[in-house]
Amino acid sequence: MKITVGCAFWPALVLATMLAVPGHLHGAPDAKEAEHYERLPADEIQCLLCPRACVIKPNDVGYCRVRRNVKGKLISLVYAKPCSLNIDPIEKKPLYHFLPGTPTLSLATVGCNLRCVFCQNWSISQAEPGTVRTQLLMPEQIVAQAQKEGCPSISFTYSEPTVFYEYMFDTAFLAKQHGIRNTAITCGYINPKPLKKLCQVIDATHVDLKGFSDKTYRLVAGAKFHPLLETLMIYKSQGVWLEVGYLVIPTVNDSREEIKAMCEWVATNLGPDVPVHFLRFFPQHKLTRLPPTPVKTLVQAAALAKTAGIRYVYLGNVPGHEYNSTFCHSCGKLLILRRGYFIEEFHLKDGCCEYCGQKIPGVWK
Ligand code: SF4
């Protein structure tokens, strides 16, 4: 089994084992019916979970590979079948303004509804069910494990949680009943209706942008761009704590115009308190011909974000940089000093700056 201790933020590291949790002995949900689809003539199905709107013939699967048409019913092939389960610092997601310094139980199944050519977790996101070892773990077992390990949150991460929607929803619903919070680390490629339902059980999200234009999305992710804007607006309007990531890829999406457009859109539509993380690209998967992003480019991107009015700007995959830390947007003092995944100094009291008393946006306890 695999533990993936990476995400879009840190290069993926796939280990040889999985967190030991007793597996479920009976009731394998091989026929878990999926939500959000409609039946068509001749036993065809249209999946309405994400903007791809796959029309699926009997016995076929959708683009994400994990939702199958079985005799006119849409079946999730990955319900309760995580391929990755691990305890991470919440900073690794990355979420910097949500329960800092706490562990989060992180899980993924195989599958994704994008085809990013730079994917760091391609070995699970692009895998088909049955080709990667999994363990049968029902939502109640995941929640029990989070309690046992003292994790105040569960994170749906590594691959794309949209495609294991039913497993994510049921687990998050149960977790909430036990006082455990939930985070979705996602590309955001989901339709408004299922997203609004999901927002009832998700407390925080990190939405990873692959660029800020239709051209970039079609080029590197095989997807449309505009659904992402609606996703971001919905998360914000539903009161889910939101942080935005932007993977800066040399020559692909690193132009001043594209980054400036993203920053201005975020500041105008989501507000200045939504943190933005600029993530350093490293050659991966099918995109090995490009060099890693120069740190200078990331610093320039951060400057554009500040100019647009975004108050909390971070650099990812650049360990030791001052933009890993949090500074008060009012007095400018250092509030949270981070080294890698760990917090070395913390100067917030009841969610406010210890020095000037400014309320700092986030979920602090
Ligand atoms: S979730 Fe999967 S099956 Fe459904 S529309 Fe998206 S890619 Fe297609």
mmCIF file of C-alpha atoms and ligand atoms in Angstrom:
data_model
loop_
_atom_site.group_PDB
_atom_site.id
_atom_site.type_symbol
_atom_site.label_atom_id
_atom_site.label_comp_id
_atom_site.label_asym_id
_atom_site.label_seq_id
_atom_site.Cartn_x
_atom_site.Cartn_y
_atom_site.Cartn_z
ATOM 1 C CA MET A 1 0.000 0.000 0.000
ATOM 2 C CA LYS A 2 1.088 3.527 -0.562
ATOM 3 C CA ILE A 3 1.287 6.531 1.619
ATOM 4 C CA THR A 4 1.603 9.668 -0.418
ATOM 5 C CA VAL A 5 3.184 12.374 1.635
ATOM 6 C CA GLY A 6 3.042 15.062 -0.974
ATOM 7 C CA CYS A 7 0.538 17.240 -2.710
ATOM 8 C CA ALA A 8 0.701 19.991 -5.242
ATOM 9 C CA PHE A 9 2.749 21.946 -2.699
ATOM 10 C CA TRP A 10 5.565 19.549 -1.929
ATOM 11 C CA PRO A 11 6.994 17.029 -4.375
ATOM 12 C CA ALA A 12 5.237 13.717 -3.943
ATOM 13 C CA LEU A 13 6.965 10.971 -2.006
ATOM 14 C CA VAL A 14 5.356 7.590 -2.267
ATOM 15 C CA LEU A 15 6.166 5.219 0.546
ATOM 16 C CA ALA A 16 5.741 1.502 0.687
ATOM 17 C CA THR A 17 3.174 1.180 3.435
ATOM 18 C CA MET A 18 -0.081 2.593 4.678
ATOM 19 C CA LEU A 19 -1.136 3.710 8.129
ATOM 20 C CA ALA A 20 -2.126 0.489 9.889
ATOM 21 C CA VAL A 21 -5.853 0.539 10.440
ATOM 22 C CA PRO A 22 -7.897 -2.635 10.917
ATOM 23 C CA GLY A 23 -9.737 -3.211 7.653
ATOM 24 C CA HIS A 24 -13.464 -3.675 7.352
ATOM 25 C CA LEU A 25 -14.326 -7.351 7.349
ATOM 26 C CA HIS A 26 -17.670 -7.367 5.663
ATOM 27 C CA GLY A 27 -20.036 -5.230 3.671
ATOM 28 C CA ALA A 28 -17.619 -4.333 0.882
ATOM 29 C CA PRO A 29 -19.383 -1.485 -0.953
ATOM 30 C CA ASP A 30 -18.652 -2.789 -4.425
ATOM 31 C CA ALA A 31 -21.951 -1.394 -5.623
ATOM 32 C CA LYS A 32 -22.061 2.011 -3.974
ATOM 33 C CA GLU A 33 -24.344 4.065 -6.127
ATOM 34 C CA ALA A 34 -22.931 7.445 -7.015
ATOM 35 C CA GLU A 35 -24.805 10.715 -6.683
ATOM 36 C CA HIS A 36 -25.358 13.464 -9.220
ATOM 37 C CA TYR A 37 -26.197 11.733 -12.460
ATOM 38 C CA GLU A 38 -29.145 11.204 -14.718
ATOM 39 C CA ARG A 39 -30.290 8.262 -16.783
ATOM 40 C CA LEU A 40 -30.461 8.527 -20.554
ATOM 41 C CA PRO A 41 -32.129 6.252 -23.099
ATOM 42 C CA ALA A 42 -30.557 2.846 -23.834
ATOM 43 C CA ASP A 43 -29.098 2.541 -20.323
ATOM 44 C CA GLU A 44 -26.677 5.396 -20.899
ATOM 45 C CA ILE A 45 -25.894 7.800 -18.076
ATOM 46 C CA GLN A 46 -24.799 11.399 -17.826
ATOM 47 C CA CYS A 47 -22.661 12.169 -14.803
ATOM 48 C CA LEU A 48 -23.336 15.649 -13.435
ATOM 49 C CA LEU A 49 -20.636 15.767 -10.790
ATOM 50 C CA CYS A 50 -18.080 17.806 -12.708
ATOM 51 C CA PRO A 51 -18.037 20.053 -15.784
ATOM 52 C CA ARG A 52 -16.987 17.177 -18.044
ATOM 53 C CA ALA A 53 -20.576 15.919 -17.952
ATOM 54 C CA CYS A 54 -19.492 12.492 -19.218
ATOM 55 C CA VAL A 55 -22.071 10.480 -21.108
ATOM 56 C CA ILE A 56 -21.237 6.904 -20.095
ATOM 57 C CA LYS A 57 -22.340 3.813 -21.974
ATOM 58 C CA PRO A 58 -23.162 0.592 -20.109
ATOM 59 C CA ASN A 59 -20.022 -0.956 -18.625
ATOM 60 C CA ASP A 60 -17.881 2.074 -19.423
ATOM 61 C CA VAL A 61 -16.286 4.464 -16.951
ATOM 62 C CA GLY A 62 -16.150 8.250 -17.031
ATOM 63 C CA TYR A 63 -13.095 10.349 -17.792
ATOM 64 C CA CYS A 64 -11.964 10.098 -14.149
ATOM 65 C CA ARG A 65 -11.877 6.267 -14.469
ATOM 66 C CA VAL A 66 -13.635 5.671 -11.134
ATOM 67 C CA ARG A 67 -17.341 6.014 -11.949
ATOM 68 C CA ARG A 68 -18.853 3.164 -13.919
ATOM 69 C CA ASN A 69 -22.181 2.631 -15.636
ATOM 70 C CA VAL A 70 -23.442 -0.710 -14.311
ATOM 71 C CA LYS A 71 -26.753 -1.593 -15.948
ATOM 72 C CA GLY A 72 -27.886 2.009 -16.069
ATOM 73 C CA LYS A 73 -26.710 2.890 -12.550
ATOM 74 C CA LEU A 74 -23.669 5.049 -11.837
ATOM 75 C CA ILE A 75 -21.385 3.227 -9.410
ATOM 76 C CA SER A 76 -18.433 4.651 -7.492
ATOM 77 C CA LEU A 77 -15.551 2.199 -7.836
ATOM 78 C CA VAL A 78 -13.514 3.767 -5.050
ATOM 79 C CA TYR A 79 -15.953 4.125 -2.161
ATOM 80 C CA ALA A 80 -14.141 3.169 1.082
ATOM 81 C CA LYS A 81 -11.076 2.109 -0.887
ATOM 82 C CA PRO A 82 -8.311 4.563 -0.027
ATOM 83 C CA CYS A 83 -4.918 3.969 -1.608
ATOM 84 C CA SER A 84 -3.212 6.564 0.597
ATOM 85 C CA LEU A 85 -3.695 7.273 4.273
ATOM 86 C CA ASN A 86 -1.301 9.294 6.350
ATOM 87 C CA ILE A 87 -0.974 11.856 9.102
ATOM 88 C CA ASP A 88 0.402 15.173 7.830
ATOM 89 C CA PRO A 89 0.930 18.587 9.334
ATOM 90 C CA ILE A 90 -1.928 20.772 8.107
ATOM 91 C CA GLU A 91 0.784 23.100 6.762
ATOM 92 C CA LYS A 92 1.607 20.484 4.131
ATOM 93 C CA LYS A 93 -1.763 20.833 2.360
ATOM 94 C CA PRO A 94 -0.927 23.824 2.355
ATOM 95 C CA LEU A 95 -3.360 25.519 4.717
ATOM 96 C CA TYR A 96 -1.634 28.240 6.718
ATOM 97 C CA HIS A 97 -4.601 29.950 8.375
ATOM 98 C CA PHE A 98 -6.482 26.843 9.502
ATOM 99 C CA LEU A 99 -5.702 25.104 12.801
ATOM 100 C CA PRO A 100 -1.943 25.778 12.479
ATOM 101 C CA GLY A 101 0.437 23.298 14.006
ATOM 102 C CA THR A 102 -2.097 20.446 14.069
ATOM 103 C CA PRO A 103 -1.954 16.997 12.433
ATOM 104 C CA THR A 104 -4.539 16.077 9.834
ATOM 105 C CA LEU A 105 -5.519 12.566 8.780
ATOM 106 C CA SER A 106 -5.055 12.636 5.009
ATOM 107 C CA LEU A 107 -6.577 10.232 2.546
ATOM 108 C CA ALA A 108 -7.012 9.643 -1.163
ATOM 109 C CA THR A 109 -8.352 7.120 -3.595
ATOM 110 C CA VAL A 110 -7.158 6.695 -7.164
ATOM 111 C CA GLY A 111 -8.638 8.872 -9.892
ATOM 112 C CA CYS A 112 -8.787 12.445 -11.127
ATOM 113 C CA ASN A 113 -10.946 14.457 -13.484
ATOM 114 C CA LEU A 114 -7.994 16.459 -14.841
ATOM 115 C CA ARG A 115 -4.937 15.316 -16.788
ATOM 116 C CA CYS A 116 -2.262 17.715 -15.544
ATOM 117 C CA VAL A 117 0.964 17.067 -17.379
ATOM 118 C CA PHE A 118 2.984 18.093 -14.308
ATOM 119 C CA CYS A 119 1.048 16.067 -11.717
ATOM 120 C CA GLN A 120 3.243 15.125 -8.765
ATOM 121 C CA ASN A 121 0.887 12.382 -7.634
ATOM 122 C CA TRP A 122 0.245 10.908 -11.070
ATOM 123 C CA SER A 123 0.903 7.351 -9.841
ATOM 124 C CA ILE A 124 -2.402 7.457 -7.969
ATOM 125 C CA SER A 125 -4.313 10.270 -9.675
ATOM 126 C CA GLN A 126 -3.955 8.674 -13.101
ATOM 127 C CA ALA A 127 -4.281 5.063 -11.938
ATOM 128 C CA GLU A 128 -7.255 2.842 -12.607
ATOM 129 C CA PRO A 129 -9.088 1.131 -9.760
ATOM 130 C CA GLY A 130 -7.547 -2.260 -9.089
ATOM 131 C CA THR A 131 -4.057 -1.293 -10.203
ATOM 132 C CA VAL A 132 -2.959 0.194 -6.864
ATOM 133 C CA ARG A 133 -3.271 -1.610 -3.532
ATOM 134 C CA THR A 134 -6.068 -0.349 -1.344
ATOM 135 C CA GLN A 135 -7.541 -1.097 2.042
ATOM 136 C CA LEU A 136 -11.253 -1.317 2.742
ATOM 137 C CA LEU A 137 -11.960 1.461 5.227
ATOM 138 C CA MET A 138 -15.477 2.641 5.876
ATOM 139 C CA PRO A 139 -16.114 6.252 6.931
ATOM 140 C CA GLU A 140 -16.575 5.247 10.582
ATOM 141 C CA GLN A 141 -13.136 3.636 10.587
ATOM 142 C CA ILE A 142 -11.535 6.763 9.161
ATOM 143 C CA VAL A 143 -13.211 8.905 11.804
ATOM 144 C CA ALA A 144 -12.181 6.477 14.572
ATOM 145 C CA GLN A 145 -8.607 6.615 13.301
ATOM 146 C CA ALA A 146 -8.601 10.419 13.347
ATOM 147 C CA GLN A 147 -9.837 10.322 16.948
ATOM 148 C CA LYS A 148 -7.250 7.725 17.957
ATOM 149 C CA GLU A 149 -4.420 9.731 16.414
ATOM 150 C CA GLY A 150 -5.595 13.015 17.935
ATOM 151 C CA CYS A 151 -6.215 14.664 14.553
ATOM 152 C CA PRO A 152 -8.667 17.581 14.770
ATOM 153 C CA SER A 153 -9.243 17.361 11.015
ATOM 154 C CA ILE A 154 -9.473 14.959 8.100
ATOM 155 C CA SER A 155 -8.099 16.052 4.726
ATOM 156 C CA PHE A 156 -9.258 14.730 1.361
ATOM 157 C CA THR A 157 -6.159 15.265 -0.699
ATOM 158 C CA TYR A 158 -3.280 13.957 -2.861
ATOM 159 C CA SER A 159 -5.426 12.897 -5.857
ATOM 160 C CA GLU A 160 -8.698 14.732 -6.662
ATOM 161 C CA PRO A 161 -11.351 14.287 -3.962
ATOM 162 C CA THR A 162 -14.158 15.346 -6.294
ATOM 163 C CA VAL A 163 -14.015 11.922 -7.942
ATOM 164 C CA PHE A 164 -14.493 10.109 -4.607
ATOM 165 C CA TYR A 165 -17.275 12.505 -3.710
ATOM 166 C CA GLU A 166 -19.577 10.012 -1.945
ATOM 167 C CA TYR A 167 -16.776 8.613 0.241
ATOM 168 C CA MET A 168 -15.597 12.127 1.069
ATOM 169 C CA PHE A 169 -19.093 13.336 1.890
ATOM 170 C CA ASP A 170 -20.041 10.402 4.115
ATOM 171 C CA THR A 171 -16.728 10.525 5.979
ATOM 172 C CA ALA A 172 -16.886 14.287 6.450
ATOM 173 C CA PHE A 173 -20.509 14.130 7.580
ATOM 174 C CA LEU A 174 -19.644 11.583 10.250
ATOM 175 C CA ALA A 175 -16.477 13.419 11.251
ATOM 176 C CA LYS A 176 -18.445 16.592 11.850
ATOM 177 C CA GLN A 177 -20.804 14.735 14.181
ATOM 178 C CA HIS A 178 -17.735 13.782 16.228
ATOM 179 C CA GLY A 179 -16.328 17.303 16.330
ATOM 180 C CA ILE A 180 -13.667 16.670 13.691
ATOM 181 C CA ARG A 181 -13.274 19.174 10.892
ATOM 182 C CA ASN A 182 -12.724 18.477 7.204
ATOM 183 C CA THR A 183 -10.594 19.944 4.462
ATOM 184 C CA ALA A 184 -10.695 19.409 0.684
ATOM 185 C CA ILE A 185 -7.451 19.942 -1.210
ATOM 186 C CA THR A 186 -8.751 20.179 -4.712
ATOM 187 C CA CYS A 187 -8.416 21.356 -8.274
ATOM 188 C CA GLY A 188 -11.945 22.726 -7.900
ATOM 189 C CA TYR A 189 -13.317 21.082 -11.049
ATOM 190 C CA ILE A 190 -16.803 20.351 -9.741
ATOM 191 C CA ASN A 191 -20.330 21.471 -10.609
ATOM 192 C CA PRO A 192 -22.145 24.023 -8.425
ATOM 193 C CA LYS A 193 -24.907 21.732 -7.148
ATOM 194 C CA PRO A 194 -22.691 18.962 -5.704
ATOM 195 C CA LEU A 195 -20.274 21.595 -4.449
ATOM 196 C CA LYS A 196 -22.957 23.409 -2.475
ATOM 197 C CA LYS A 197 -23.928 20.153 -0.806
ATOM 198 C CA LEU A 198 -20.274 19.403 -0.042
ATOM 199 C CA CYS A 199 -19.837 22.817 1.559
ATOM 200 C CA GLN A 200 -22.195 21.694 4.333
ATOM 201 C CA VAL A 201 -19.480 19.366 5.650
ATOM 202 C CA ILE A 202 -16.199 20.934 4.516
ATOM 203 C CA ASP A 203 -14.586 23.497 6.826
ATOM 204 C CA ALA A 204 -11.577 24.546 4.770
ATOM 205 C CA THR A 205 -10.289 24.148 1.253
ATOM 206 C CA HIS A 206 -7.137 24.784 -0.725
ATOM 207 C CA VAL A 207 -7.987 25.215 -4.399
ATOM 208 C CA ASP A 208 -5.000 24.677 -6.688
ATOM 209 C CA LEU A 209 -5.097 26.812 -9.808
ATOM 210 C CA LYS A 210 -3.098 25.625 -12.794
ATOM 211 C CA GLY A 211 -3.101 29.055 -14.417
ATOM 212 C CA PHE A 212 -5.574 31.823 -15.026
ATOM 213 C CA SER A 213 -6.746 31.442 -18.601
ATOM 214 C CA ASP A 214 -8.650 29.003 -20.741
ATOM 215 C CA LYS A 215 -5.559 28.596 -22.896
ATOM 216 C CA THR A 216 -3.406 27.454 -19.972
ATOM 217 C CA TYR A 217 -6.056 25.109 -18.613
ATOM 218 C CA ARG A 218 -6.612 23.443 -21.943
ATOM 219 C CA LEU A 219 -2.873 23.154 -22.514
ATOM 220 C CA VAL A 220 -1.727 21.689 -19.200
ATOM 221 C CA ALA A 221 -4.824 20.191 -17.587
ATOM 222 C CA GLY A 222 -7.158 19.294 -20.449
ATOM 223 C CA ALA A 223 -9.947 21.298 -18.841
ATOM 224 C CA LYS A 224 -12.025 24.458 -19.121
ATOM 225 C CA PHE A 225 -11.031 27.398 -16.961
ATOM 226 C CA HIS A 226 -14.233 29.241 -16.138
ATOM 227 C CA PRO A 227 -15.796 26.586 -13.865
ATOM 228 C CA LEU A 228 -12.937 27.271 -11.456
ATOM 229 C CA LEU A 229 -14.057 30.832 -10.900
ATOM 230 C CA GLU A 230 -17.525 29.662 -9.933
ATOM 231 C CA THR A 231 -16.049 27.073 -7.571
ATOM 232 C CA LEU A 232 -13.993 29.728 -5.793
ATOM 233 C CA MET A 233 -16.998 32.027 -5.481
ATOM 234 C CA ILE A 234 -19.162 29.229 -4.085
ATOM 235 C CA TYR A 235 -16.622 28.177 -1.466
ATOM 236 C CA LYS A 236 -16.314 31.778 -0.366
ATOM 237 C CA SER A 237 -20.043 32.464 -0.304
ATOM 238 C CA GLN A 238 -20.751 29.259 1.644
ATOM 239 C CA GLY A 239 -18.394 30.282 4.444
ATOM 240 C CA VAL A 240 -15.735 27.610 3.845
ATOM 241 C CA TRP A 241 -12.252 28.815 4.824
ATOM 242 C CA LEU A 242 -10.460 29.252 1.497
ATOM 243 C CA GLU A 243 -6.808 29.421 0.468
ATOM 244 C CA VAL A 244 -5.753 29.593 -3.175
ATOM 245 C CA GLY A 245 -2.687 27.960 -4.721
ATOM 246 C CA TYR A 246 -1.098 28.856 -8.066
ATOM 247 C CA LEU A 247 1.571 26.588 -9.499
ATOM 248 C CA VAL A 248 3.948 28.877 -11.388
ATOM 249 C CA ILE A 249 5.301 27.005 -14.430
ATOM 250 C CA PRO A 250 8.083 28.639 -16.450
ATOM 251 C CA THR A 251 6.913 29.811 -19.912
ATOM 252 C CA VAL A 252 3.459 28.252 -19.395
ATOM 253 C CA ASN A 253 1.623 30.448 -16.889
ATOM 254 C CA ASP A 254 4.320 32.702 -15.420
ATOM 255 C CA SER A 255 3.587 35.828 -17.453
ATOM 256 C CA ARG A 256 3.077 39.029 -15.527
ATOM 257 C CA GLU A 257 -0.319 39.483 -17.225
ATOM 258 C CA GLU A 258 -1.707 36.081 -16.214
ATOM 259 C CA ILE A 259 -0.503 36.294 -12.611
ATOM 260 C CA LYS A 260 -1.675 39.891 -12.254
ATOM 261 C CA ALA A 261 -5.102 38.938 -13.602
ATOM 262 C CA MET A 262 -5.371 36.145 -11.030
ATOM 263 C CA CYS A 263 -4.334 38.396 -8.153
ATOM 264 C CA GLU A 264 -6.741 41.146 -9.119
ATOM 265 C CA TRP A 265 -9.592 38.708 -9.592
ATOM 266 C CA VAL A 266 -8.973 37.140 -6.161
ATOM 267 C CA ALA A 267 -8.706 40.516 -4.421
ATOM 268 C CA THR A 268 -11.870 41.818 -6.092
ATOM 269 C CA ASN A 269 -14.057 38.726 -5.950
ATOM 270 C CA LEU A 270 -12.852 36.811 -2.913
ATOM 271 C CA GLY A 271 -11.402 39.665 -0.904
ATOM 272 C CA PRO A 272 -7.935 40.579 0.381
ATOM 273 C CA ASP A 273 -8.071 38.117 3.288
ATOM 274 C CA VAL A 274 -7.914 34.980 1.134
ATOM 275 C CA PRO A 275 -4.298 33.741 1.340
ATOM 276 C CA VAL A 276 -2.557 33.047 -1.965
ATOM 277 C CA HIS A 277 0.260 30.494 -2.233
ATOM 278 C CA PHE A 278 2.600 30.643 -5.217
ATOM 279 C CA LEU A 279 3.961 27.145 -5.656
ATOM 280 C CA ARG A 280 7.302 26.354 -7.195
ATOM 281 C CA PHE A 281 7.164 23.960 -10.152
ATOM 282 C CA PHE A 282 9.580 21.048 -10.429
ATOM 283 C CA PRO A 283 9.821 18.863 -13.553
ATOM 284 C CA GLN A 284 7.450 15.916 -13.112
ATOM 285 C CA HIS A 285 5.379 13.336 -14.969
ATOM 286 C CA LYS A 286 5.056 14.447 -18.615
ATOM 287 C CA LEU A 287 6.532 17.906 -18.115
ATOM 288 C CA THR A 288 10.220 17.275 -17.641
ATOM 289 C CA ARG A 289 11.552 19.557 -20.363
ATOM 290 C CA LEU A 290 11.125 22.700 -18.253
ATOM 291 C CA PRO A 291 13.395 23.843 -15.420
ATOM 292 C CA PRO A 292 12.168 24.469 -11.860
ATOM 293 C CA THR A 293 10.600 27.890 -11.375
ATOM 294 C CA PRO A 294 13.263 30.485 -10.533
ATOM 295 C CA VAL A 295 12.680 31.801 -7.015
ATOM 296 C CA LYS A 296 12.941 35.306 -8.470
ATOM 297 C CA THR A 297 9.789 34.652 -10.534
ATOM 298 C CA LEU A 298 7.915 33.560 -7.420
ATOM 299 C CA VAL A 299 9.012 36.662 -5.531
ATOM 300 C CA GLN A 300 7.801 38.816 -8.444
ATOM 301 C CA ALA A 301 4.470 37.008 -8.355
ATOM 302 C CA ALA A 302 4.211 37.676 -4.622
ATOM 303 C CA ALA A 303 4.880 41.367 -5.262
ATOM 304 C CA LEU A 304 2.053 41.442 -7.825
ATOM 305 C CA ALA A 305 -0.288 39.882 -5.284
ATOM 306 C CA LYS A 306 0.663 42.441 -2.638
ATOM 307 C CA THR A 307 0.119 45.255 -5.124
ATOM 308 C CA ALA A 308 -3.329 43.840 -5.910
ATOM 309 C CA GLY A 309 -4.130 44.126 -2.207
ATOM 310 C CA ILE A 310 -3.843 40.493 -1.112
ATOM 311 C CA ARG A 311 -2.726 40.548 2.511
ATOM 312 C CA TYR A 312 -1.329 37.055 2.988
ATOM 313 C CA VAL A 313 0.984 35.795 0.281
ATOM 314 C CA TYR A 314 3.140 32.688 0.566
ATOM 315 C CA LEU A 315 5.724 30.803 -1.468
ATOM 316 C CA GLY A 316 5.559 27.018 -1.567
ATOM 317 C CA ASN A 317 8.343 24.538 -2.291
ATOM 318 C CA VAL A 318 10.908 27.171 -1.284
ATOM 319 C CA PRO A 319 11.974 26.052 2.205
ATOM 320 C CA GLY A 320 13.418 28.714 4.480
ATOM 321 C CA HIS A 321 12.032 31.675 2.515
ATOM 322 C CA GLU A 322 10.559 34.522 4.530
ATOM 323 C CA TYR A 323 7.344 34.113 2.499
ATOM 324 C CA ASN A 324 6.789 30.816 4.353
ATOM 325 C CA SER A 325 5.881 32.879 7.402
ATOM 326 C CA THR A 326 2.896 35.038 8.337
ATOM 327 C CA PHE A 327 3.181 38.759 9.027
ATOM 328 C CA CYS A 328 0.425 40.950 10.460
ATOM 329 C CA HIS A 329 -1.226 42.926 7.669
ATOM 330 C CA SER A 330 -1.674 45.856 10.033
ATOM 331 C CA CYS A 331 1.609 46.326 11.947
ATOM 332 C CA GLY A 332 3.832 44.078 9.794
ATOM 333 C CA LYS A 333 5.234 42.085 12.731
ATOM 334 C CA LEU A 334 6.056 38.397 12.419
ATOM 335 C CA LEU A 335 3.098 36.327 13.640
ATOM 336 C CA ILE A 336 3.922 32.753 12.636
ATOM 337 C CA LEU A 337 7.469 31.649 11.872
ATOM 338 C CA ARG A 338 7.452 28.435 9.830
ATOM 339 C CA ARG A 339 10.386 26.187 9.056
ATOM 340 C CA GLY A 340 9.315 23.564 6.582
ATOM 341 C CA TYR A 341 6.117 22.098 7.958
ATOM 342 C CA PHE A 342 6.797 23.216 11.488
ATOM 343 C CA ILE A 343 5.942 26.286 13.506
ATOM 344 C CA GLU A 344 8.775 27.812 15.512
ATOM 345 C CA GLU A 345 7.087 30.997 16.710
ATOM 346 C CA PHE A 346 3.421 31.840 17.161
ATOM 347 C CA HIS A 347 2.293 35.346 18.120
ATOM 348 C CA LEU A 348 -1.485 35.228 17.846
ATOM 349 C CA LYS A 349 -3.794 35.494 20.803
ATOM 350 C CA ASP A 350 -7.446 34.567 20.302
ATOM 351 C CA GLY A 351 -6.970 35.014 16.542
ATOM 352 C CA CYS A 352 -5.475 38.499 16.930
ATOM 353 C CA CYS A 353 -1.994 39.936 16.470
ATOM 354 C CA GLU A 354 -0.212 39.814 19.826
ATOM 355 C CA TYR A 355 1.394 43.208 19.116
ATOM 356 C CA CYS A 356 -1.326 45.457 17.697
ATOM 357 C CA GLY A 357 -4.516 43.469 18.362
ATOM 358 C CA GLN A 358 -5.507 43.238 14.664
ATOM 359 C CA LYS A 359 -7.896 40.355 13.976
ATOM 360 C CA ILE A 360 -6.141 37.950 11.588
ATOM 361 C CA PRO A 361 -8.340 36.103 9.081
ATOM 362 C CA GLY A 362 -8.414 32.346 9.571
ATOM 363 C CA VAL A 363 -9.661 29.508 11.751
ATOM 364 C CA TRP A 364 -7.315 29.436 14.693
ATOM 365 C CA LYS A 365 -8.911 26.978 17.128
HETATM 366 S S1 SF4 B 1 -16.808 13.045 -12.135
HETATM 367 FE FE1 SF4 B 1 -15.831 11.627 -13.582
HETATM 368 S S2 SF4 B 1 -17.521 10.587 -14.630
HETATM 369 FE FE2 SF4 B 1 -18.386 12.388 -13.617
HETATM 370 S S3 SF4 B 1 -18.387 13.995 -15.200
HETATM 371 FE FE3 SF4 B 1 -16.487 14.215 -14.019
HETATM 372 S S4 SF4 B 1 -14.958 13.020 -15.124
HETATM 373 FE FE4 SF4 B 1 -16.964 12.368 -15.899
#
